[in-house]
Short mmCIF file of N, CA and C in Angstrom, two decimals:
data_model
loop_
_atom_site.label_atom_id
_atom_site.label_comp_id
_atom_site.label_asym_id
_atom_site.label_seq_id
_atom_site.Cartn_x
_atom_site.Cartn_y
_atom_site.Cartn_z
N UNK A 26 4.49 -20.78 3.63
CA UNK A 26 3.89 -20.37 2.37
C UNK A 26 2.94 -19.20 2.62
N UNK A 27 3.16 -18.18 1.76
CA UNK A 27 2.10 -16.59 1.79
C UNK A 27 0.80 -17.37 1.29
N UNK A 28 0.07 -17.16 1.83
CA UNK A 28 -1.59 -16.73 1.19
C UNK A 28 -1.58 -15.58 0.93
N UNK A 29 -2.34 -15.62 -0.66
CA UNK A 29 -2.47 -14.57 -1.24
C UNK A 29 -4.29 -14.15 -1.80
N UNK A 30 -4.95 -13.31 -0.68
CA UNK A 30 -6.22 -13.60 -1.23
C UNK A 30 -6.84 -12.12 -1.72
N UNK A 31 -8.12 -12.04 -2.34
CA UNK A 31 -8.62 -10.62 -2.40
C UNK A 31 -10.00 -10.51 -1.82
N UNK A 32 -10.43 -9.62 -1.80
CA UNK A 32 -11.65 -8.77 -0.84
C UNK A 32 -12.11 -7.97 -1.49
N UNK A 33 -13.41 -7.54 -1.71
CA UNK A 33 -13.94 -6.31 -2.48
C UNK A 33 -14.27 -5.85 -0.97
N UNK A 34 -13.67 -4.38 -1.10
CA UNK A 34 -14.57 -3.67 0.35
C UNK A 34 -13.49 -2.54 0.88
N UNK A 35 -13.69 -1.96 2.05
CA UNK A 35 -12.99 -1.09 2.18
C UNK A 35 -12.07 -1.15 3.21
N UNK A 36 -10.59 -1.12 3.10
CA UNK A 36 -9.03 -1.34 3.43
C UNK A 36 -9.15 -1.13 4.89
N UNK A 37 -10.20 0.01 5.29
CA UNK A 37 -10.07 0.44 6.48
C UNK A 37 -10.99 -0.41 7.32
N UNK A 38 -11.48 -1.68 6.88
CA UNK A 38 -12.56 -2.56 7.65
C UNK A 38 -11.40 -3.73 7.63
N UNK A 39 -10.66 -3.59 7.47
CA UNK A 39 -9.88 -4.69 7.64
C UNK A 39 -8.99 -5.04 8.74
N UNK A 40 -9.35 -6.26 9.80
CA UNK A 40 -8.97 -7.11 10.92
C UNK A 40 -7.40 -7.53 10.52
N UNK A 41 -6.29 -6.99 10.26
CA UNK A 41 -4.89 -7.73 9.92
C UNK A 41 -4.16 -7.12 10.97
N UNK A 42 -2.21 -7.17 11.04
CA UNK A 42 -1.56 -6.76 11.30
C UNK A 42 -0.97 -5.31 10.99
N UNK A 43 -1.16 -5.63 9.48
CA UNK A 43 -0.97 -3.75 8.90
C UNK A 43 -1.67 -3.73 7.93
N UNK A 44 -2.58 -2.43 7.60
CA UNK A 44 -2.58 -2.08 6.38
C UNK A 44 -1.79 -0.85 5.41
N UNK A 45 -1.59 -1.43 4.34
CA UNK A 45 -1.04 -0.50 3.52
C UNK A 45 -1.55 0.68 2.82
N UNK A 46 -1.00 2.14 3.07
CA UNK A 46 -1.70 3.75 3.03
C UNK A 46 -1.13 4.03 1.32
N UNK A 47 -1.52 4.13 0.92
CA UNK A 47 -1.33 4.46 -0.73
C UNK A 47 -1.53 6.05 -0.54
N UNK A 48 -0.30 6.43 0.00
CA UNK A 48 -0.09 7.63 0.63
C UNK A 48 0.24 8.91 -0.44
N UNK A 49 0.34 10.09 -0.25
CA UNK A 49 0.98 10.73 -0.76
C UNK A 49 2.48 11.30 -0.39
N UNK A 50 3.23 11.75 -1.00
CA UNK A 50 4.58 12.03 -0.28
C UNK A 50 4.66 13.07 0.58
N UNK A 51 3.66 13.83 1.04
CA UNK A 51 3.32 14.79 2.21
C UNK A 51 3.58 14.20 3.38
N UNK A 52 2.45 12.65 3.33
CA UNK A 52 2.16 12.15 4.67
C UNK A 52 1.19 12.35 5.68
N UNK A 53 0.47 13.75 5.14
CA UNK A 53 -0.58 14.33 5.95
C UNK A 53 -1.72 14.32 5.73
N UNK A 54 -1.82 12.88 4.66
CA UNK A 54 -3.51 12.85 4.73
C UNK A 54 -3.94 13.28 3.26
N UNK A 55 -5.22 12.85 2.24
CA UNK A 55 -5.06 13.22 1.14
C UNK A 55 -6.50 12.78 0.51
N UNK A 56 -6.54 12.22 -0.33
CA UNK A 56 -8.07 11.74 -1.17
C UNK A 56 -7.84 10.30 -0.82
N UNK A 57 -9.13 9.74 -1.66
CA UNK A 57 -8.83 7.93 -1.63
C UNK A 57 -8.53 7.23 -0.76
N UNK A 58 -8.01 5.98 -0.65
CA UNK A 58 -7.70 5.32 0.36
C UNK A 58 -6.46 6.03 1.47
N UNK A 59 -5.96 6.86 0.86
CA UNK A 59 -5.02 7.88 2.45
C UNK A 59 -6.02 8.49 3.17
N UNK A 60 -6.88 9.25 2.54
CA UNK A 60 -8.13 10.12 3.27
C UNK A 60 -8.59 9.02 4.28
N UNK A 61 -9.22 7.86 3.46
CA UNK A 61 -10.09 6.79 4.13
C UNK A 61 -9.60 6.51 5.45
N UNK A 62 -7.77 6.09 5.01
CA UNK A 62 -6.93 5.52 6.49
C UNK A 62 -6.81 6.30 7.59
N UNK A 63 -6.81 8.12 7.04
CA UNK A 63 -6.47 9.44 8.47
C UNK A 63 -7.83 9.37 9.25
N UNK A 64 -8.75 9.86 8.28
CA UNK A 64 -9.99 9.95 9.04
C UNK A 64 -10.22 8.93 9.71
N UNK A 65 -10.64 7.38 9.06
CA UNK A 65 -10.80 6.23 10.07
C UNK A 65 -9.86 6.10 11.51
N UNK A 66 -8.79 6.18 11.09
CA UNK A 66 -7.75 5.96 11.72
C UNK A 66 -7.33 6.86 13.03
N UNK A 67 -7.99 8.33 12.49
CA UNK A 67 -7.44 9.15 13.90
C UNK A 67 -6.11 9.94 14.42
N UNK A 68 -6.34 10.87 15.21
CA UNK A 68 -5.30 11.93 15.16
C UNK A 68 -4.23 11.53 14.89
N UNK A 69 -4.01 10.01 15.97
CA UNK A 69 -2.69 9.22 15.88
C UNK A 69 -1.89 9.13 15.12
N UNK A 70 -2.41 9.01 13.59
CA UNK A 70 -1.45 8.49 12.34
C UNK A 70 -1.03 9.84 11.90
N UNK A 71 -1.86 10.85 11.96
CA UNK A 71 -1.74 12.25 11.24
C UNK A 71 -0.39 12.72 12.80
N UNK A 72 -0.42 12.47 14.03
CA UNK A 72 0.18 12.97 14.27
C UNK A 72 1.78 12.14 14.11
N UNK A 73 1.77 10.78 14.22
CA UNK A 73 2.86 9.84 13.87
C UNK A 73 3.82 10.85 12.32
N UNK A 74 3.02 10.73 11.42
CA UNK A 74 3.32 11.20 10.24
C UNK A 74 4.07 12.91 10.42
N UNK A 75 3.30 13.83 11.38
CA UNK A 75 3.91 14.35 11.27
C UNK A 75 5.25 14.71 11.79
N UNK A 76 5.72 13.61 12.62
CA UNK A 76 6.82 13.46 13.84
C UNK A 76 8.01 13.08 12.63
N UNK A 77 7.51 12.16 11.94
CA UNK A 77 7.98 11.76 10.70
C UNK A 77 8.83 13.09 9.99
N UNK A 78 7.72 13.45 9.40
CA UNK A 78 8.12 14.82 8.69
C UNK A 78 9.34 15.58 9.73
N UNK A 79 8.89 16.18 10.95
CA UNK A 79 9.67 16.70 11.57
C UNK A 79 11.36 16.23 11.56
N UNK A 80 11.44 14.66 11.02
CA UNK A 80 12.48 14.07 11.33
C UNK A 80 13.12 13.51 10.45
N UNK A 81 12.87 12.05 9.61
CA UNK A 81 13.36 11.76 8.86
C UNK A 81 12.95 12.24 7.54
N UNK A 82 12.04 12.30 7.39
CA UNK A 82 11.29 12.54 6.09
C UNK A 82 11.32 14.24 5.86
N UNK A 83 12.02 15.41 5.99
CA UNK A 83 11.13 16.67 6.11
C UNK A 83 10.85 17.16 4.90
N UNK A 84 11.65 16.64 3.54
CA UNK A 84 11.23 17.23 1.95
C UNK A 84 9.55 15.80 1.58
N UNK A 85 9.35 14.99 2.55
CA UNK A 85 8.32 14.14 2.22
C UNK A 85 9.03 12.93 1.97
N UNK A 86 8.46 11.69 1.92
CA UNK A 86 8.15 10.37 1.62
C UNK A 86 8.24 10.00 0.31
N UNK A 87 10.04 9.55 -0.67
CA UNK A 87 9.87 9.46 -1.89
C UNK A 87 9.08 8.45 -2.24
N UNK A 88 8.54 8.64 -3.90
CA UNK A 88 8.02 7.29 -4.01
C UNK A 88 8.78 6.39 -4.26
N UNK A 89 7.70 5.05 -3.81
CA UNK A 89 8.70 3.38 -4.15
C UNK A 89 9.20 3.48 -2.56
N UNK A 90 9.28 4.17 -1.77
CA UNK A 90 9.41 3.75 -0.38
C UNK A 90 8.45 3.56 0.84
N UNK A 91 8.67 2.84 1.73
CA UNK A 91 8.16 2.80 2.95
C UNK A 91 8.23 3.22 4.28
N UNK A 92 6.91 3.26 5.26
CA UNK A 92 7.37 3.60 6.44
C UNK A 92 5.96 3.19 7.26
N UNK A 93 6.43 3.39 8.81
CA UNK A 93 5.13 2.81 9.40
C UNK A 93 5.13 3.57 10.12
N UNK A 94 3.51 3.90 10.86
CA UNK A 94 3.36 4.46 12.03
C UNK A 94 2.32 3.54 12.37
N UNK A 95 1.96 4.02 13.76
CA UNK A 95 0.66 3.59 14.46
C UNK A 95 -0.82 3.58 13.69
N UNK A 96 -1.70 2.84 13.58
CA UNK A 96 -2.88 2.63 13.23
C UNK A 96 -3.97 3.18 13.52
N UNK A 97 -3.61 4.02 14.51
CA UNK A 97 -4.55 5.10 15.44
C UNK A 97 -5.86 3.68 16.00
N UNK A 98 -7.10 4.27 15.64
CA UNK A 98 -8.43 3.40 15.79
C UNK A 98 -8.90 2.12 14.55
N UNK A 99 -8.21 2.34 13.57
CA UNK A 99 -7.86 1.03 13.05
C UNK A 99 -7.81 -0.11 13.87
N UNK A 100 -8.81 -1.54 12.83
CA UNK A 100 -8.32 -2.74 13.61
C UNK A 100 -7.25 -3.41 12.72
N UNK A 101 -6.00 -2.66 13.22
CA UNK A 101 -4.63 -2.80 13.01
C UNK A 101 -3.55 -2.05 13.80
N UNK A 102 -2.51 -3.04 13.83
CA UNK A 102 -1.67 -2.26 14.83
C UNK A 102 -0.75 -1.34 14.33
N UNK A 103 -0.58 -1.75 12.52
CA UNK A 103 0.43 -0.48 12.13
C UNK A 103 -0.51 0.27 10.61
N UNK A 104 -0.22 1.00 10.06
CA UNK A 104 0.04 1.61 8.64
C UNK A 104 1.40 1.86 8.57
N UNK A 105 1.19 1.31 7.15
CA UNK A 105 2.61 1.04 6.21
C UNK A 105 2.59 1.89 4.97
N UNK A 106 2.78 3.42 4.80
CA UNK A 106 2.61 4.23 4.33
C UNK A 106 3.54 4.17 2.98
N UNK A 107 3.36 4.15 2.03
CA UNK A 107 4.22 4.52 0.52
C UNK A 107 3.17 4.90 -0.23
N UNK A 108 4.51 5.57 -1.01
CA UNK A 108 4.00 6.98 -2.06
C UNK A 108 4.01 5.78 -3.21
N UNK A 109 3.14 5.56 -3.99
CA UNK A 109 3.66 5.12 -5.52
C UNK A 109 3.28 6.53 -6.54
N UNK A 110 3.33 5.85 -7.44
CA UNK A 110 4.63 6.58 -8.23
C UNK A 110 2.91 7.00 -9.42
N UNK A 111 3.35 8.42 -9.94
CA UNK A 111 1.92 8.64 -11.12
C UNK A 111 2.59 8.48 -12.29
N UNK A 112 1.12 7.54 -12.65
CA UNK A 112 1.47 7.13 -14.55
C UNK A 112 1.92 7.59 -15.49
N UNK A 113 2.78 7.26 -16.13
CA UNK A 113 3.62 8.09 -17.66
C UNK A 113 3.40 7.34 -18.57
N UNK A 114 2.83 7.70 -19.79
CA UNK A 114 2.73 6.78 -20.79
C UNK A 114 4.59 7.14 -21.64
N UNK A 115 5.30 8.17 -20.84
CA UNK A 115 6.39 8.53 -21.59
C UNK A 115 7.56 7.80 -20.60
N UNK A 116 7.37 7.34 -19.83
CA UNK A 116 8.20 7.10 -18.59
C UNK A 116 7.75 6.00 -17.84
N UNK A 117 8.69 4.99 -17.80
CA UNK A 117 8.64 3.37 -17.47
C UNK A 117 8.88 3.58 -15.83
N UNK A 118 7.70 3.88 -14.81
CA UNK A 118 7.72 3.85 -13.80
C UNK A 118 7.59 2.63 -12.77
N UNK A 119 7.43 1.50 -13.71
CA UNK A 119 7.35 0.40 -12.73
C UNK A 119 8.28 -0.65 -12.01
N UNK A 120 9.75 0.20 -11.90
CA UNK A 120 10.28 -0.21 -11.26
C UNK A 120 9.83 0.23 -9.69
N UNK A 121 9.30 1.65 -9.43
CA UNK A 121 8.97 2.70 -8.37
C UNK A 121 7.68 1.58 -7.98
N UNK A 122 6.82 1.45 -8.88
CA UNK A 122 5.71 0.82 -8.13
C UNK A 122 5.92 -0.65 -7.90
N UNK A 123 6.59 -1.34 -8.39
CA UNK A 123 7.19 -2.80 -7.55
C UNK A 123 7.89 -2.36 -6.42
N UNK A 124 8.74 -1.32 -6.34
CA UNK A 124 9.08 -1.11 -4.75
C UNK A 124 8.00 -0.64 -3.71
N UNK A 125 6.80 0.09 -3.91
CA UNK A 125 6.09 0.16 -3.06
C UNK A 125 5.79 -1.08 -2.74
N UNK A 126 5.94 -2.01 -3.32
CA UNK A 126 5.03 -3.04 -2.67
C UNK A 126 6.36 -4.23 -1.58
N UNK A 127 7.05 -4.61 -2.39
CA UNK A 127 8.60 -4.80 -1.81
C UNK A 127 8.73 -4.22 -0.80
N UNK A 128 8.93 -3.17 -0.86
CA UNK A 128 9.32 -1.86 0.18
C UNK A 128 8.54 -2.09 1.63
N UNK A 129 7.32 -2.43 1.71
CA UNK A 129 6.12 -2.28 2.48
C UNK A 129 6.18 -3.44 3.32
N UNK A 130 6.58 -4.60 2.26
CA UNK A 130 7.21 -6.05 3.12
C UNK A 130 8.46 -6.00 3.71
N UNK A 131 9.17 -5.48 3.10
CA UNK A 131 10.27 -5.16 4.20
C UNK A 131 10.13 -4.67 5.30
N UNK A 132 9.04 -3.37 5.75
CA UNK A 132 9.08 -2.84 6.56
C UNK A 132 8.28 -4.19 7.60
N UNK A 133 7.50 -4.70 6.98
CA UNK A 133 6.26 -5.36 7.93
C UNK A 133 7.32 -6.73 8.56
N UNK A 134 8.24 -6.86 7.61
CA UNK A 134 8.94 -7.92 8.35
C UNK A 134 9.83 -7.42 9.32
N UNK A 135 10.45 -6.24 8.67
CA UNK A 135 10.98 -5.46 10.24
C UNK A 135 9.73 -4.97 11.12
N UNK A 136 8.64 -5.25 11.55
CA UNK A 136 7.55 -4.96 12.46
C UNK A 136 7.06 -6.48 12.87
N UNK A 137 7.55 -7.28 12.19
CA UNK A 137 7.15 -8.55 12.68
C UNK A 137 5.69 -8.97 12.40
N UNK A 138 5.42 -8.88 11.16
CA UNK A 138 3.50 -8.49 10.26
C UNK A 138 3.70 -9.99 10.35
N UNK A 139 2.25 -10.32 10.54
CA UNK A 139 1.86 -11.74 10.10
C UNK A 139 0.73 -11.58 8.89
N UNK A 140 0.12 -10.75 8.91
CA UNK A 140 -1.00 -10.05 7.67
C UNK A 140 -0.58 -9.17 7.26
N UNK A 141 -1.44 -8.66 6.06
CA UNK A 141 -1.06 -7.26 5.62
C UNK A 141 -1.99 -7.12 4.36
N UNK A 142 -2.85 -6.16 4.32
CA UNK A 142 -3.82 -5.75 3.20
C UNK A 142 -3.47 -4.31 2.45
N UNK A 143 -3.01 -4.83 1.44
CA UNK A 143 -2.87 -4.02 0.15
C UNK A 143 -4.19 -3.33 -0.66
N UNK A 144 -4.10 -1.64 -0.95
CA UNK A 144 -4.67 -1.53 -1.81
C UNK A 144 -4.16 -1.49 -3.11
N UNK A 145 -4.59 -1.26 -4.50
CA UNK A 145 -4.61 -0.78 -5.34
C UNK A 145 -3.21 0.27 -5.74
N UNK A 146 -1.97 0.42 -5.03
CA UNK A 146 -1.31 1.78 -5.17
C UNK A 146 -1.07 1.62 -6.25
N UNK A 147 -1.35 3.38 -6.58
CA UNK A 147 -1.43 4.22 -8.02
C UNK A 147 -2.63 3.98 -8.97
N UNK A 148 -3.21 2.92 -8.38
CA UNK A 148 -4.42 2.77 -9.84
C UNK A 148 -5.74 3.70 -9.82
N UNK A 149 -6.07 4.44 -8.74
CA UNK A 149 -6.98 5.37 -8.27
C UNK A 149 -6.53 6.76 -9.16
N UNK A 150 -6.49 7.68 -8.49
CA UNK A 150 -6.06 9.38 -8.93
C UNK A 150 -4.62 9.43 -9.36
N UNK A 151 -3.21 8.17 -9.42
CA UNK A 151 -2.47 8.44 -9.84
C UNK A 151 -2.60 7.65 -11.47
N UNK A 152 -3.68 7.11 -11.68
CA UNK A 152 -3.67 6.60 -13.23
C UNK A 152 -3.08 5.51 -13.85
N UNK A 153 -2.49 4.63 -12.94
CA UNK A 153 -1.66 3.53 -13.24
C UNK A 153 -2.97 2.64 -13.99
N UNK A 154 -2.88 2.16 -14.95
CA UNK A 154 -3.74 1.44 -15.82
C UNK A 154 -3.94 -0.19 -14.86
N UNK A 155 -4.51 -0.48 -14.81
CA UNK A 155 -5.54 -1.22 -13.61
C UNK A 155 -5.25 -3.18 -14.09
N UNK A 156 -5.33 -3.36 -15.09
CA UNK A 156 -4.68 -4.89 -15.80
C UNK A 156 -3.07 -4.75 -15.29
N UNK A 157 -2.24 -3.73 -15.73
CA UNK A 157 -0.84 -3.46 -15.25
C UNK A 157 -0.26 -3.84 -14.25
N UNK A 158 -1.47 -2.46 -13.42
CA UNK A 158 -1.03 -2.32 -12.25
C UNK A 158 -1.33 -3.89 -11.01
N UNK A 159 -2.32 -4.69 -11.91
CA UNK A 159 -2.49 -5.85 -10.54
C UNK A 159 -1.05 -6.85 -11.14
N UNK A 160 -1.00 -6.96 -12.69
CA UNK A 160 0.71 -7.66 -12.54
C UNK A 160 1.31 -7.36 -11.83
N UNK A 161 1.81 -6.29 -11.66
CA UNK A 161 2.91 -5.80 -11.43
C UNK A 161 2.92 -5.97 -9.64
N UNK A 162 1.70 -6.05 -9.12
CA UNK A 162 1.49 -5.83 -7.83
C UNK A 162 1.69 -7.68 -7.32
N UNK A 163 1.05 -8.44 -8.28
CA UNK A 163 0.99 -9.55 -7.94
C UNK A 163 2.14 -10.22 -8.11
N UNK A 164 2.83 -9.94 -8.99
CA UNK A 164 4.32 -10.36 -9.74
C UNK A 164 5.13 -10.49 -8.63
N UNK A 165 5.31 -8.98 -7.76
CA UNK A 165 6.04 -8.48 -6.80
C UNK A 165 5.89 -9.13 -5.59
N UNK A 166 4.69 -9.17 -4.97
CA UNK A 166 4.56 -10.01 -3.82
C UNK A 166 4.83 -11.23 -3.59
N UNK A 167 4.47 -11.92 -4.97
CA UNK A 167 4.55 -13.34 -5.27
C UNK A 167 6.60 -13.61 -5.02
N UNK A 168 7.24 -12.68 -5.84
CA UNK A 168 8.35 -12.61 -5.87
C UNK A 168 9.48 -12.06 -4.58
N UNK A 169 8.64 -11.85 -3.62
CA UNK A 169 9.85 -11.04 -2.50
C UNK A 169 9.89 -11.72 -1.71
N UNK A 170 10.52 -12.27 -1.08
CA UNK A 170 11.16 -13.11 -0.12
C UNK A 170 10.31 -12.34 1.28
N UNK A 171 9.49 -13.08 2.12
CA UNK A 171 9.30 -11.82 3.27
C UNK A 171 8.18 -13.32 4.35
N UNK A 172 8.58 -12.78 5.42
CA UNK A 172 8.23 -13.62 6.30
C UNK A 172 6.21 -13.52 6.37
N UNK A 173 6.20 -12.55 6.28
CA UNK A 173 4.36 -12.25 6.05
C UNK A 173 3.43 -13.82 5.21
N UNK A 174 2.68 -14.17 6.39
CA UNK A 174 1.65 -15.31 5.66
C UNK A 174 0.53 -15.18 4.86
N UNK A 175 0.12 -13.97 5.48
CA UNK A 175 -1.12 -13.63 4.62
C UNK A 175 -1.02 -12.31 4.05
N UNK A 176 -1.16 -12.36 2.53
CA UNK A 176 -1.62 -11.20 1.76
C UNK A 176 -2.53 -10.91 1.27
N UNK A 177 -3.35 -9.61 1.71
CA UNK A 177 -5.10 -9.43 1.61
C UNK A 177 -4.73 -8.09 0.68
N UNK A 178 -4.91 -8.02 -0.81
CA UNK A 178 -5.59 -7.27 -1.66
C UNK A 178 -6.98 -6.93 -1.37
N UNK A 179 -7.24 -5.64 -1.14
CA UNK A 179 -8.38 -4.79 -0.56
C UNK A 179 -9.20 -4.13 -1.71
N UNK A 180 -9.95 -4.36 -2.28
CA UNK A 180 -10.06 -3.77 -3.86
C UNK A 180 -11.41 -3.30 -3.84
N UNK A 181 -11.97 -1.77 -3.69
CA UNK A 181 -12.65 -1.15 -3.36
C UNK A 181 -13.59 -0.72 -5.01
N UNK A 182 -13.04 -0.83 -5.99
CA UNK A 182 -13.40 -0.81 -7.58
C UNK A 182 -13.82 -2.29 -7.68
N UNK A 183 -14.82 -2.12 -8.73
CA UNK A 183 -15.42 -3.43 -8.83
C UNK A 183 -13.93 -4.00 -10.32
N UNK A 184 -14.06 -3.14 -11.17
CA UNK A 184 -12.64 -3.22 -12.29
C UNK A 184 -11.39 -3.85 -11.89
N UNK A 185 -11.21 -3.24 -10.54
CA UNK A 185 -10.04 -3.36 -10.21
C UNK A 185 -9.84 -4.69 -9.67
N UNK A 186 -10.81 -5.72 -8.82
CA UNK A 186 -11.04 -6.70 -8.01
C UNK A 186 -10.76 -7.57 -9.55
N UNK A 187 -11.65 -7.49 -10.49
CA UNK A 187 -11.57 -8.20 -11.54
C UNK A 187 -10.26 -8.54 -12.12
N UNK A 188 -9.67 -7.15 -12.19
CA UNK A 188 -8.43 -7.42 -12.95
C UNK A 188 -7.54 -8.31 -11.89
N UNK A 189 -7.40 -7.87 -10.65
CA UNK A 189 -6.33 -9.05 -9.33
C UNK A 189 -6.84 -10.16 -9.88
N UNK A 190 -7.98 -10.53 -9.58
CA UNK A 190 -8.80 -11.81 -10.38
C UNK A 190 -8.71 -12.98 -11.41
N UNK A 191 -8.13 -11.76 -11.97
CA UNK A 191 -7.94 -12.36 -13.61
C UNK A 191 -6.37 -12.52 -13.21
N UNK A 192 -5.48 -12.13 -12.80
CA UNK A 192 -4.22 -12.29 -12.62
C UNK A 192 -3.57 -13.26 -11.59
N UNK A 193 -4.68 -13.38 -10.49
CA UNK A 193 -4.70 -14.66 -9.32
C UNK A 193 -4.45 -15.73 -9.71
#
């Protein structure tokens, strides 16, 4: 059985197996919790990412998908990098942002994750409306089949902790 718990605080203080980079589709680092993960994290991930680019990824990281590199100085051994997807009030994007989260367990079960702390993806600078976005996040995890025991929601907004909260 997953445990599913939350945390107010910041993603990059977090003791798990992986945490998850609410990345941009560059890969090279960005605002918000991607900024938080390069800088904390160290040349390592920026250079992982860009080996990435060089290779599989070279038009970028679509959204709704996953990928991992090294954790650099993180106390974690991987980042699990996906792009989600920016808000449309004209355009039903939440199939894209249930796969970031799907997507991310897949990878961690191909890495063999026993933890894994989630932020927020899309509810920051991409605008995903914040009540929505923790359904949709909680819906998904609750719903994917994936060997991972513990799931740590990382919720750095006091709004945002509330709304997981209210949806827990």
């Amino acid at each position: 059985m997953t445990e599913i718990s939350l945390v107010r605080g910041d993603i990059t203080d977090q003791t798990v197996d992986a945490i998850v980079n609410a990345a941009n589709s560059s890969l090279l680092g960005g605002g918000g919790v991607d900024g938080a993960i390069h800088r904390r994290g160290g040349p390592e991930i920026l250079a992982a990412c860009r080996a990435l680019r060089a290779s599989d990824y070279p038009d970028g990281l679509p959204a709704g998908q996953a990928v991992a590199t090294t954790a650099g100085a993180l106390s974690a051994r991987w980042v699990i990098h996906t792009v989600g997807p920016v808000f449309s009030a004209r355009e039903d994007r939440s199939a894209l942002l249930a796969s970031c989260y799907r997507e991310s367990l897949r990878v961690a079960d191909e890495l063999g994750v026993e933890s894994i702390a989630f932020p927020a993806i899309s509810m920051g600078v991409y605008r995903w409306p914040i009540e929505d976005g923790a359904r949709l996040a909680l819906e998904t995890v609750r719903s994917t089949p994936s060997k991972v025991t513990e799931i740590r929601f990382v919720l750095f907004d006091p709004a945002a902790h509330q709304a997981f909260a209210a949806r827990l």
